[in-house]
PDB file of C-alpha atoms in Angstrom:
ATOM      1  CA  UNK Q   1     147.181  23.008  99.501  1.00  0.00           C
ATOM      2  CA  UNK Q   2     145.276  22.951  96.411  1.00  0.00           C
ATOM      3  CA  UNK Q   3     147.413  22.120  93.294  1.00  0.00           C
ATOM      4  CA  UNK Q   4     146.514  22.655  89.763  1.00  0.00           C
ATOM      5  CA  UNK Q   5     147.846  20.123  86.847  1.00  0.00           C
ATOM      6  CA  UNK Q   6     147.827  20.648  83.296  1.00  0.00           C
ATOM      7  CA  UNK Q   7     146.962  18.452  80.329  1.00  0.00           C
ATOM      8  CA  UNK Q   8     149.604  19.211  77.540  1.00  0.00           C
ATOM      9  CA  UNK Q   9     148.625  19.044  73.857  1.00  0.00           C
ATOM     10  CA  UNK Q  10     149.711  15.514  73.365  1.00  0.00           C
ATOM     11  CA  UNK Q  11     147.336  14.625  76.211  1.00  0.00           C
ATOM     12  CA  UNK Q  12     144.291  16.563  74.700  1.00  0.00           C
ATOM     13  CA  UNK Q  13     142.197  14.889  72.335  1.00  0.00           C
ATOM     14  CA  UNK Q  14     139.403  15.996  70.325  1.00  0.00           C
ATOM     15  CA  UNK Q  15     136.282  15.456  72.503  1.00  0.00           C
ATOM     16  CA  UNK Q  16     138.367  15.899  75.751  1.00  0.00           C
ATOM     17  CA  UNK Q  17     136.502  17.833  78.305  1.00  0.00           C
ATOM     18  CA  UNK Q  18     136.252  19.621  81.626  1.00  0.00           C
ATOM     19  CA  UNK Q  19     133.943  21.939  83.749  1.00  0.00           C
ATOM     20  CA  UNK Q  20     134.643  24.907  86.421  1.00  0.00           C
ATOM     21  CA  UNK Q  21     131.856  26.072  88.637  1.00  0.00           C
ATOM     22  CA  UNK Q  22     130.814  29.081  90.136  1.00  0.00           C
ATOM     23  CA  UNK Q  23     127.970  31.141  92.028  1.00  0.00           C
ATOM     24  CA  UNK Q  24     127.258  34.698  91.418  1.00  0.00           C
ATOM     25  CA  UNK Q  25     127.206  36.408  94.946  1.00  0.00           C
ATOM     26  CA  UNK Q  26     127.088  40.014  95.529  1.00  0.00           C
ATOM     27  CA  UNK Q  27     130.678  40.923  96.150  1.00  0.00           C
ATOM     28  CA  UNK Q  28     131.319  39.406  92.784  1.00  0.00           C
ATOM     29  CA  UNK Q  29     129.084  42.240  91.125  1.00  0.00           C
ATOM     30  CA  UNK Q  30     131.273  45.173  93.428  1.00  0.00           C
ATOM     31  CA  UNK Q  31     134.655  43.370  92.621  1.00  0.00           C
ATOM     32  CA  UNK Q  32     133.949  42.895  88.973  1.00  0.00           C
ATOM     33  CA  UNK Q  33     132.919  46.808  88.760  1.00  0.00           C
ATOM     34  CA  UNK Q  34     135.891  47.612  90.589  1.00  0.00           C
ATOM     35  CA  UNK Q  35     138.300  45.735  88.455  1.00  0.00           C
ATOM     36  CA  UNK Q  36     136.953  46.257  85.341  1.00  0.00           C
ATOM     37  CA  UNK Q  37     135.702  49.955  85.911  1.00  0.00           C
ATOM     38  CA  UNK Q  38     132.271  49.084  84.702  1.00  0.00           C
ATOM     39  CA  UNK Q  39     129.879  50.997  87.140  1.00  0.00           C
ATOM     40  CA  UNK Q  40     126.781  50.433  85.149  1.00  0.00           C
ATOM     41  CA  UNK Q  41     123.958  50.694  87.879  1.00  0.00           C
ATOM     42  CA  UNK Q  42     122.310  47.822  86.557  1.00  0.00           C
ATOM     43  CA  UNK Q  43     124.838  45.533  88.057  1.00  0.00           C
ATOM     44  CA  UNK Q  44     125.373  47.610  91.226  1.00  0.00           C
ATOM     45  CA  UNK Q  45     122.108  49.710  92.200  1.00  0.00           C
ATOM     46  CA  UNK Q  46     119.076  47.247  93.033  1.00  0.00           C
ATOM     47  CA  UNK Q  47     116.561  50.081  92.676  1.00  0.00           C
ATOM     48  CA  UNK Q  48     117.678  51.237  89.396  1.00  0.00           C
ATOM     49  CA  UNK Q  49     117.794  47.628  88.015  1.00  0.00           C
ATOM     50  CA  UNK Q  50     114.409  47.043  89.049  1.00  0.00           C
ATOM     51  CA  UNK Q  51     113.410  49.600  86.479  1.00  0.00           C
ATOM     52  CA  UNK Q  52     114.951  47.630  83.492  1.00  0.00           C
ATOM     53  CA  UNK Q  53     113.972  44.541  81.443  1.00  0.00           C
ATOM     54  CA  UNK Q  54     116.057  42.707  83.606  1.00  0.00           C
ATOM     55  CA  UNK Q  55     114.040  43.086  87.055  1.00  0.00           C
ATOM     56  CA  UNK Q  56     117.192  43.014  89.171  1.00  0.00           C
ATOM     57  CA  UNK Q  57     120.817  43.042  89.421  1.00  0.00           C
ATOM     58  CA  UNK Q  58     122.779  41.017  87.019  1.00  0.00           C
ATOM     59  CA  UNK Q  59     126.362  40.174  86.328  1.00  0.00           C
ATOM     60  CA  UNK Q  60     128.536  41.588  84.092  1.00  0.00           C
ATOM     61  CA  UNK Q  61     128.549  39.571  80.788  1.00  0.00           C
ATOM     62  CA  UNK Q  62     132.315  39.997  81.318  1.00  0.00           C
ATOM     63  CA  UNK Q  63     132.430  38.516  84.518  1.00  0.00           C
ATOM     64  CA  UNK Q  64     130.480  35.056  82.961  1.00  0.00           C
ATOM     65  CA  UNK Q  65     133.403  35.440  80.060  1.00  0.00           C
ATOM     66  CA  UNK Q  66     135.932  35.314  82.654  1.00  0.00           C
ATOM     67  CA  UNK Q  67     134.919  32.267  84.195  1.00  0.00           C
ATOM     68  CA  UNK Q  68     135.727  30.386  80.989  1.00  0.00           C
ATOM     69  CA  UNK Q  69     139.269  32.176  81.460  1.00  0.00           C
ATOM     70  CA  UNK Q  70     139.817  30.617  84.547  1.00  0.00           C
ATOM     71  CA  UNK Q  71     138.881  27.028  83.277  1.00  0.00           C
ATOM     72  CA  UNK Q  72     141.278  27.324  80.769  1.00  0.00           C
ATOM     73  CA  UNK Q  73     143.883  28.768  82.652  1.00  0.00           C
ATOM     74  CA  UNK Q  74     143.196  26.604  85.810  1.00  0.00           C
ATOM     75  CA  UNK Q  75     141.573  23.313  84.590  1.00  0.00           C
ATOM     76  CA  UNK Q  76     142.261  22.628  81.071  1.00  0.00           C
ATOM     77  CA  UNK Q  77     144.686  22.634  79.670  1.00  0.00           C
ATOM     78  CA  UNK Q  78     145.410  24.393  82.765  1.00  0.00           C
ATOM     79  CA  UNK Q  79     149.074  26.034  83.799  1.00  0.00           C
ATOM     80  CA  UNK Q  80     151.266  26.834  81.235  1.00  0.00           C
ATOM     81  CA  UNK Q  81     148.228  27.694  78.659  1.00  0.00           C
ATOM     82  CA  UNK Q  82     148.615  31.111  76.385  1.00  0.00           C
ATOM     83  CA  UNK Q  83     144.956  32.451  75.831  1.00  0.00           C
ATOM     84  CA  UNK Q  84     145.126  33.392  71.965  1.00  0.00           C
ATOM     85  CA  UNK Q  85     142.123  34.243  71.325  1.00  0.00           C
ATOM     86  CA  UNK Q  86     137.651  34.028  72.581  1.00  0.00           C
ATOM     87  CA  UNK Q  87     134.405  34.288  70.991  1.00  0.00           C
ATOM     88  CA  UNK Q  88     131.751  35.032  73.178  1.00  0.00           C
ATOM     89  CA  UNK Q  89     127.915  35.473  72.632  1.00  0.00           C
ATOM     90  CA  UNK Q  90     125.826  36.495  75.633  1.00  0.00           C
ATOM     91  CA  UNK Q  91     122.497  34.550  75.566  1.00  0.00           C
ATOM     92  CA  UNK Q  92     121.058  35.250  78.943  1.00  0.00           C
ATOM     93  CA  UNK Q  93     121.270  37.232  81.972  1.00  0.00           C
ATOM     94  CA  UNK Q  94     123.217  35.672  85.036  1.00  0.00           C
ATOM     95  CA  UNK Q  95     121.449  36.468  88.254  1.00  0.00           C
ATOM     96  CA  UNK Q  96     122.454  36.992  92.100  1.00  0.00           C
ATOM     97  CA  UNK Q  97     122.653  33.160  93.261  1.00  0.00           C
ATOM     98  CA  UNK Q  98     122.834  31.320  89.949  1.00  0.00           C
ATOM     99  CA  UNK Q  99     125.076  28.591  89.766  1.00  0.00           C
ATOM    100  CA  UNK Q 100     127.321  28.475  86.646  1.00  0.00           C
ATOM    101  CA  UNK Q 101     129.376  25.819  85.322  1.00  0.00           C
ATOM    102  CA  UNK Q 102     131.828  26.245  82.105  1.00  0.00           C
ATOM    103  CA  UNK Q 103     131.898  23.553  79.774  1.00  0.00           C
ATOM    104  CA  UNK Q 104     134.925  22.860  77.785  1.00  0.00           C
ATOM    105  CA  UNK Q 105     135.282  20.802  74.718  1.00  0.00           C
ATOM    106  CA  UNK Q 106     138.211  20.069  72.418  1.00  0.00           C
ATOM    107  CA  UNK Q 107     137.117  20.754  68.996  1.00  0.00           C
ATOM    108  CA  UNK Q 108     140.418  20.843  67.001  1.00  0.00           C
ATOM    109  CA  UNK Q 109     144.331  20.495  67.386  1.00  0.00           C
ATOM    110  CA  UNK Q 110     146.803  21.954  65.344  1.00  0.00           C
ATOM    111  CA  UNK Q 111     150.581  20.934  65.333  1.00  0.00           C
ATOM    112  CA  UNK Q 112     151.432  24.695  64.439  1.00  0.00           C
ATOM    113  CA  UNK Q 113     151.934  26.665  67.754  1.00  0.00           C
ATOM    114  CA  UNK Q 114     150.235  23.705  69.526  1.00  0.00           C
ATOM    115  CA  UNK Q 115     147.025  25.343  68.995  1.00  0.00           C
ATOM    116  CA  UNK Q 116     143.589  24.038  70.408  1.00  0.00           C
ATOM    117  CA  UNK Q 117     140.144  25.396  69.928  1.00  0.00           C
ATOM    118  CA  UNK Q 118     137.700  24.554  72.285  1.00  0.00           C
ATOM    119  CA  UNK Q 119     133.912  24.663  72.508  1.00  0.00           C
ATOM    120  CA  UNK Q 120     133.146  26.747  75.571  1.00  0.00           C
ATOM    121  CA  UNK Q 121     129.754  26.972  77.065  1.00  0.00           C
ATOM    122  CA  UNK Q 122     128.504  28.277  80.488  1.00  0.00           C
ATOM    123  CA  UNK Q 123     125.255  26.955  81.600  1.00  0.00           C
ATOM    124  CA  UNK Q 124     123.024  27.910  84.617  1.00  0.00           C
ATOM    125  CA  UNK Q 125     121.843  25.702  87.192  1.00  0.00           C
ATOM    126  CA  UNK Q 126     118.514  25.193  85.019  1.00  0.00           C
ATOM    127  CA  UNK Q 127     120.817  23.840  82.295  1.00  0.00           C
ATOM    128  CA  UNK Q 128     120.251  27.009  79.843  1.00  0.00           C
ATOM    129  CA  UNK Q 129     123.146  28.518  78.015  1.00  0.00           C
ATOM    130  CA  UNK Q 130     124.204  31.931  79.398  1.00  0.00           C
ATOM    131  CA  UNK Q 131     127.198  32.353  77.071  1.00  0.00           C
ATOM    132  CA  UNK Q 132     128.451  30.242  74.148  1.00  0.00           C
ATOM    133  CA  UNK Q 133     131.538  30.455  72.289  1.00  0.00           C
ATOM    134  CA  UNK Q 134     134.650  29.295  71.108  1.00  0.00           C
ATOM    135  CA  UNK Q 135     138.415  29.395  72.610  1.00  0.00           C
ATOM    136  CA  UNK Q 136     142.199  29.442  71.227  1.00  0.00           C
ATOM    137  CA  UNK Q 137     144.690  28.392  73.318  1.00  0.00           C
ATOM    138  CA  UNK Q 138     148.378  27.463  72.799  1.00  0.00           C
ATOM    139  CA  UNK Q 139     148.325  24.454  75.199  1.00  0.00           C
ATOM    140  CA  UNK Q 140     151.341  23.656  77.200  1.00  0.00           C
ATOM    141  CA  UNK Q 141     154.030  20.787  76.122  1.00  0.00           C
ATOM    142  CA  UNK Q 142     155.366  20.179  79.349  1.00  0.00           C
ATOM    143  CA  UNK Q 143     153.606  18.222  82.158  1.00  0.00           C
ATOM    144  CA  UNK Q 144     153.472  20.205  85.462  1.00  0.00           C
ATOM    145  CA  UNK Q 145     151.848  20.450  89.085  1.00  0.00           C
ATOM    146  CA  UNK Q 146     151.822  24.076  90.655  1.00  0.00           C
ATOM    147  CA  UNK Q 147     150.778  24.935  94.095  1.00  0.00           C
ATOM    148  CA  UNK Q 148     147.604  27.298  93.560  1.00  0.00           C
ATOM    149  CA  UNK Q 149     148.442  30.517  95.044  1.00  0.00           C
ATOM    150  CA  UNK Q 150     146.252  31.265  98.042  1.00  0.00           C
ATOM    151  CA  UNK Q 151     144.714  34.748  97.316  1.00  0.00           C
ATOM    152  CA  UNK Q 152     145.040  37.240 100.479  1.00  0.00           C
ATOM    153  CA  UNK Q 153     141.636  38.313 102.154  1.00  0.00           C
ATOM    154  CA  UNK Q 154     139.231  40.687 100.281  1.00  0.00           C
ATOM    155  CA  UNK Q 155     137.229  43.071 102.550  1.00  0.00           C
ATOM    156  CA  UNK Q 156     134.638  45.457 101.115  1.00  0.00           C
ATOM    157  CA  UNK Q 157     133.072  48.818 102.672  1.00  0.00           C
TER     158      UNK Q 157
ATOM    159  CA  UNK U   1     129.329  63.206  91.399  1.00  0.00           C
ATOM    160  CA  UNK U   2     130.433  61.347  88.333  1.00  0.00           C
ATOM    161  CA  UNK U   3     127.414  60.789  85.482  1.00  0.00           C
ATOM    162  CA  UNK U   4     126.957  58.712  82.842  1.00  0.00           C
ATOM    163  CA  UNK U   5     125.526  59.960  79.488  1.00  0.00           C
ATOM    164  CA  UNK U   6     124.409  57.326  76.578  1.00  0.00           C
ATOM    165  CA  UNK U   7     124.422  57.772  73.082  1.00  0.00           C
ATOM    166  CA  UNK U   8     121.402  56.526  71.313  1.00  0.00           C
ATOM    167  CA  UNK U   9     120.916  54.314  68.441  1.00  0.00           C
ATOM    168  CA  UNK U  10     119.744  57.203  66.518  1.00  0.00           C
ATOM    169  CA  UNK U  11     122.825  59.099  67.658  1.00  0.00           C
ATOM    170  CA  UNK U  12     125.555  56.751  66.614  1.00  0.00           C
ATOM    171  CA  UNK U  13     127.045  56.917  63.269  1.00  0.00           C
ATOM    172  CA  UNK U  14     129.155  54.848  61.465  1.00  0.00           C
ATOM    173  CA  UNK U  15     132.511  56.037  62.545  1.00  0.00           C
ATOM    174  CA  UNK U  16     131.406  57.296  65.847  1.00  0.00           C
ATOM    175  CA  UNK U  17     134.396  56.713  68.308  1.00  0.00           C
ATOM    176  CA  UNK U  18     135.339  57.049  71.863  1.00  0.00           C
ATOM    177  CA  UNK U  19     137.886  56.036  74.225  1.00  0.00           C
ATOM    178  CA  UNK U  20     137.972  54.394  77.870  1.00  0.00           C
ATOM    179  CA  UNK U  21     141.718  54.723  79.736  1.00  0.00           C
ATOM    180  CA  UNK U  22     143.041  52.137  82.560  1.00  0.00           C
ATOM    181  CA  UNK U  23     146.320  51.029  84.481  1.00  0.00           C
ATOM    182  CA  UNK U  24     146.990  47.836  85.282  1.00  0.00           C
ATOM    183  CA  UNK U  25     147.711  48.161  89.161  1.00  0.00           C
ATOM    184  CA  UNK U  26     148.907  45.328  91.591  1.00  0.00           C
ATOM    185  CA  UNK U  27     145.562  44.926  92.821  1.00  0.00           C
ATOM    186  CA  UNK U  28     143.714  44.206  89.717  1.00  0.00           C
ATOM    187  CA  UNK U  29     145.866  41.288  89.398  1.00  0.00           C
ATOM    188  CA  UNK U  30     144.386  39.918  93.088  1.00  0.00           C
ATOM    189  CA  UNK U  31     140.940  41.410  92.524  1.00  0.00           C
ATOM    190  CA  UNK U  32     140.485  39.778  88.950  1.00  0.00           C
ATOM    191  CA  UNK U  33     141.963  36.579  90.395  1.00  0.00           C
ATOM    192  CA  UNK U  34     139.099  36.525  93.386  1.00  0.00           C
ATOM    193  CA  UNK U  35     136.153  37.589  90.921  1.00  0.00           C
ATOM    194  CA  UNK U  36     136.967  34.849  88.185  1.00  0.00           C
ATOM    195  CA  UNK U  37     138.483  32.007  90.390  1.00  0.00           C
ATOM    196  CA  UNK U  38     141.478  32.248  87.823  1.00  0.00           C
ATOM    197  CA  UNK U  39     144.089  31.839  90.140  1.00  0.00           C
ATOM    198  CA  UNK U  40     147.156  30.695  87.835  1.00  0.00           C
ATOM    199  CA  UNK U  41     150.549  32.016  89.276  1.00  0.00           C
ATOM    200  CA  UNK U  42     151.421  33.415  86.030  1.00  0.00           C
ATOM    201  CA  UNK U  43     149.415  36.461  87.632  1.00  0.00           C
ATOM    202  CA  UNK U  44     150.007  36.545  91.138  1.00  0.00           C
ATOM    203  CA  UNK U  45     153.418  34.882  92.057  1.00  0.00           C
ATOM    204  CA  UNK U  46     156.398  37.149  90.679  1.00  0.00           C
ATOM    205  CA  UNK U  47     159.005  34.113  91.298  1.00  0.00           C
ATOM    206  CA  UNK U  48     156.959  31.760  89.270  1.00  0.00           C
ATOM    207  CA  UNK U  49     156.199  34.586  86.721  1.00  0.00           C
ATOM    208  CA  UNK U  50     159.871  35.307  86.193  1.00  0.00           C
ATOM    209  CA  UNK U  51     160.377  31.643  85.130  1.00  0.00           C
ATOM    210  CA  UNK U  52     157.928  31.976  82.234  1.00  0.00           C
ATOM    211  CA  UNK U  53     158.618  33.522  79.085  1.00  0.00           C
ATOM    212  CA  UNK U  54     156.945  36.734  80.122  1.00  0.00           C
ATOM    213  CA  UNK U  55     159.543  37.059  82.927  1.00  0.00           C
ATOM    214  CA  UNK U  56     157.272  38.956  85.020  1.00  0.00           C
ATOM    215  CA  UNK U  57     153.597  38.718  86.480  1.00  0.00           C
ATOM    216  CA  UNK U  58     151.133  39.616  83.747  1.00  0.00           C
ATOM    217  CA  UNK U  59     147.212  40.390  83.406  1.00  0.00           C
ATOM    218  CA  UNK U  60     144.538  38.215  83.044  1.00  0.00           C
ATOM    219  CA  UNK U  61     143.594  38.434  79.234  1.00  0.00           C
ATOM    220  CA  UNK U  62     140.038  38.196  80.109  1.00  0.00           C
ATOM    221  CA  UNK U  63     140.955  41.565  82.333  1.00  0.00           C
ATOM    222  CA  UNK U  64     142.205  43.490  79.183  1.00  0.00           C
ATOM    223  CA  UNK U  65     138.770  42.096  77.763  1.00  0.00           C
ATOM    224  CA  UNK U  66     136.588  43.352  80.722  1.00  0.00           C
ATOM    225  CA  UNK U  67     137.966  46.808  79.912  1.00  0.00           C
ATOM    226  CA  UNK U  68     135.852  46.908  76.490  1.00  0.00           C
ATOM    227  CA  UNK U  69     132.853  45.694  78.566  1.00  0.00           C
ATOM    228  CA  UNK U  70     133.382  48.851  80.692  1.00  0.00           C
ATOM    229  CA  UNK U  71     133.894  51.255  77.755  1.00  0.00           C
ATOM    230  CA  UNK U  72     130.432  50.055  75.962  1.00  0.00           C
ATOM    231  CA  UNK U  73     128.502  50.112  79.175  1.00  0.00           C
ATOM    232  CA  UNK U  74     129.774  53.336  80.559  1.00  0.00           C
ATOM    233  CA  UNK U  75     131.115  55.323  77.697  1.00  0.00           C
ATOM    234  CA  UNK U  76     129.703  54.303  74.291  1.00  0.00           C
ATOM    235  CA  UNK U  77     126.743  53.743  73.848  1.00  0.00           C
ATOM    236  CA  UNK U  78     126.657  53.653  77.516  1.00  0.00           C
ATOM    237  CA  UNK U  79     123.811  53.118  79.882  1.00  0.00           C
ATOM    238  CA  UNK U  80     120.809  51.120  78.830  1.00  0.00           C
ATOM    239  CA  UNK U  81     123.456  49.078  76.223  1.00  0.00           C
ATOM    240  CA  UNK U  82     122.655  45.501  76.270  1.00  0.00           C
ATOM    241  CA  UNK U  83     125.821  43.613  75.451  1.00  0.00           C
ATOM    242  CA  UNK U  84     125.051  40.722  72.623  1.00  0.00           C
ATOM    243  CA  UNK U  85     128.755  39.320  71.699  1.00  0.00           C
ATOM    244  CA  UNK U  86     132.554  39.730  71.869  1.00  0.00           C
ATOM    245  CA  UNK U  87     135.266  38.598  69.801  1.00  0.00           C
ATOM    246  CA  UNK U  88     138.739  38.881  71.345  1.00  0.00           C
ATOM    247  CA  UNK U  89     142.562  38.374  69.916  1.00  0.00           C
ATOM    248  CA  UNK U  90     145.165  38.397  72.709  1.00  0.00           C
ATOM    249  CA  UNK U  91     148.111  39.896  71.234  1.00  0.00           C
ATOM    250  CA  UNK U  92     150.507  41.014  73.829  1.00  0.00           C
ATOM    251  CA  UNK U  93     151.094  40.690  77.508  1.00  0.00           C
ATOM    252  CA  UNK U  94     150.073  43.409  80.011  1.00  0.00           C
ATOM    253  CA  UNK U  95     152.417  44.522  82.517  1.00  0.00           C
ATOM    254  CA  UNK U  96     152.304  46.194  85.766  1.00  0.00           C
ATOM    255  CA  UNK U  97     151.998  49.988  85.310  1.00  0.00           C
ATOM    256  CA  UNK U  98     150.961  49.500  81.565  1.00  0.00           C
ATOM    257  CA  UNK U  99     148.544  52.068  80.581  1.00  0.00           C
ATOM    258  CA  UNK U 100     145.673  50.768  78.321  1.00  0.00           C
ATOM    259  CA  UNK U 101     143.087  52.434  76.358  1.00  0.00           C
ATOM    260  CA  UNK U 102     140.272  50.883  74.815  1.00  0.00           C
ATOM    261  CA  UNK U 103     139.383  52.322  71.436  1.00  0.00           C
ATOM    262  CA  UNK U 104     135.815  52.151  70.017  1.00  0.00           C
ATOM    263  CA  UNK U 105     134.502  52.386  66.850  1.00  0.00           C
ATOM    264  CA  UNK U 106     131.270  51.826  64.946  1.00  0.00           C
ATOM    265  CA  UNK U 107     131.407  49.865  62.254  1.00  0.00           C
ATOM    266  CA  UNK U 108     127.781  48.945  61.442  1.00  0.00           C
ATOM    267  CA  UNK U 109     124.475  49.422  62.282  1.00  0.00           C
ATOM    268  CA  UNK U 110     121.080  47.393  61.711  1.00  0.00           C
ATOM    269  CA  UNK U 111     117.458  48.366  62.560  1.00  0.00           C
ATOM    270  CA  UNK U 112     116.424  45.181  63.875  1.00  0.00           C
ATOM    271  CA  UNK U 113     116.996  45.097  67.387  1.00  0.00           C
ATOM    272  CA  UNK U 114     119.158  48.505  67.119  1.00  0.00           C
ATOM    273  CA  UNK U 115     122.106  46.161  67.037  1.00  0.00           C
ATOM    274  CA  UNK U 116     125.626  48.078  66.438  1.00  0.00           C
ATOM    275  CA  UNK U 117     128.989  46.318  65.615  1.00  0.00           C
ATOM    276  CA  UNK U 118     131.809  48.294  67.279  1.00  0.00           C
ATOM    277  CA  UNK U 119     135.586  47.704  66.405  1.00  0.00           C
ATOM    278  CA  UNK U 120     136.936  47.176  69.702  1.00  0.00           C
ATOM    279  CA  UNK U 121     140.947  47.385  70.427  1.00  0.00           C
ATOM    280  CA  UNK U 122     143.111  47.949  73.195  1.00  0.00           C
ATOM    281  CA  UNK U 123     146.282  49.492  72.783  1.00  0.00           C
ATOM    282  CA  UNK U 124     149.439  50.040  75.456  1.00  0.00           C
ATOM    283  CA  UNK U 125     150.904  53.385  75.847  1.00  0.00           C
ATOM    284  CA  UNK U 126     153.323  52.433  73.454  1.00  0.00           C
ATOM    285  CA  UNK U 127     150.464  52.389  71.022  1.00  0.00           C
ATOM    286  CA  UNK U 128     150.779  48.766  70.503  1.00  0.00           C
ATOM    287  CA  UNK U 129     147.678  46.656  70.247  1.00  0.00           C
ATOM    288  CA  UNK U 130     147.071  44.235  72.898  1.00  0.00           C
ATOM    289  CA  UNK U 131     143.441  43.178  72.253  1.00  0.00           C
ATOM    290  CA  UNK U 132     141.884  43.086  68.927  1.00  0.00           C
ATOM    291  CA  UNK U 133     138.022  42.271  68.048  1.00  0.00           C
ATOM    292  CA  UNK U 134     134.703  43.312  67.505  1.00  0.00           C
ATOM    293  CA  UNK U 135     131.588  43.850  69.725  1.00  0.00           C
ATOM    294  CA  UNK U 136     127.703  43.507  68.973  1.00  0.00           C
ATOM    295  CA  UNK U 137     125.402  45.361  71.598  1.00  0.00           C
ATOM    296  CA  UNK U 138     122.070  46.246  71.434  1.00  0.00           C
ATOM    297  CA  UNK U 139     121.746  50.202  71.599  1.00  0.00           C
ATOM    298  CA  UNK U 140     119.680  52.191  73.943  1.00  0.00           C
ATOM    299  CA  UNK U 141     116.646  53.890  72.214  1.00  0.00           C
ATOM    300  CA  UNK U 142     116.193  56.337  75.143  1.00  0.00           C
ATOM    301  CA  UNK U 143     118.438  59.138  76.132  1.00  0.00           C
ATOM    302  CA  UNK U 144     119.600  59.181  79.746  1.00  0.00           C
ATOM    303  CA  UNK U 145     122.170  60.349  82.028  1.00  0.00           C
ATOM    304  CA  UNK U 146     122.791  58.028  85.823  1.00  0.00           C
ATOM    305  CA  UNK U 147     124.725  59.277  88.616  1.00  0.00           C
ATOM    306  CA  UNK U 148     127.841  56.708  88.420  1.00  0.00           C
ATOM    307  CA  UNK U 149     127.128  54.284  91.655  1.00  0.00           C
ATOM    308  CA  UNK U 150     130.184  55.080  94.163  1.00  0.00           C
ATOM    309  CA  UNK U 151     131.824  51.964  95.053  1.00  0.00           C
ATOM    310  CA  UNK U 152     132.624  50.880  98.585  1.00  0.00           C
ATOM    311  CA  UNK U 153     136.025  50.905  99.674  1.00  0.00           C
ATOM    312  CA  UNK U 154     137.917  47.301  99.072  1.00  0.00           C
ATOM    313  CA  UNK U 155     140.768  46.469 100.894  1.00  0.00           C
ATOM    314  CA  UNK U 156     143.513  43.614 100.322  1.00  0.00           C
ATOM    315  CA  UNK U 157     145.090  41.460 102.612  1.00  0.00           C
TER     316      UNK U 157
END
């Protein structure tokens, strides 16, 4: 059983950092298209994608962004976090098999609303930044450890 | 066959606007958790969610954000758009059955890189803003109409 343990507002310090990893698989392209409604063939149709400047299918930019949200909600601060805002700058395309690492670092803490600003960066397996930006969250005040829900099996096609 | 027709940089004017609608279904909670890796029980476990300030399961904030990306990529400017950046401010929770409308409006155009800034807002069925922000895109210069890919069936559980 996987568990999720949070960092409280008190525990977070300027410079506290955490990471979260994920590799882009073909199923992510289909699932993200289905769940967002973004059926741009750039993400789904290898033949169409080969005619574009990218030369092959790439991830939805918002998918790479969603990994930041996962890192904040599951790792740091973790359970009890309320997501207030996010800036995203999409810097490089993400291709099938790319291994992305979300890097979080606490930049600022404000007592009001227990607000914490994180520098949020997503880098690929070559150490190149694919998404940069900052997030604002309301950090939890109570320490907790939760069992991570087990997702049902998802089958495609 | 559904088609996607774009608006070119030339065609877009300050004030040009478009909308994109989507209703939050239970499957979206599971699919978004699977595709992003965000398995926070707030989005998945009704019992846990009932103990939080929200009282019930809510959508991942990044899911509401992903609808903006879908609106930009599929509706305006549509195919050929390159997503450069997005600011998101999460203002209200989104609950099962909520019907969201993404509202896009051109705020600024720059000849350099054919860059267009959109005011991006997501409102619920009561007209309340759930996400606000702005997007920067590189708009397409060639007019095109594409067939929207048909997604394979996805089954859960």
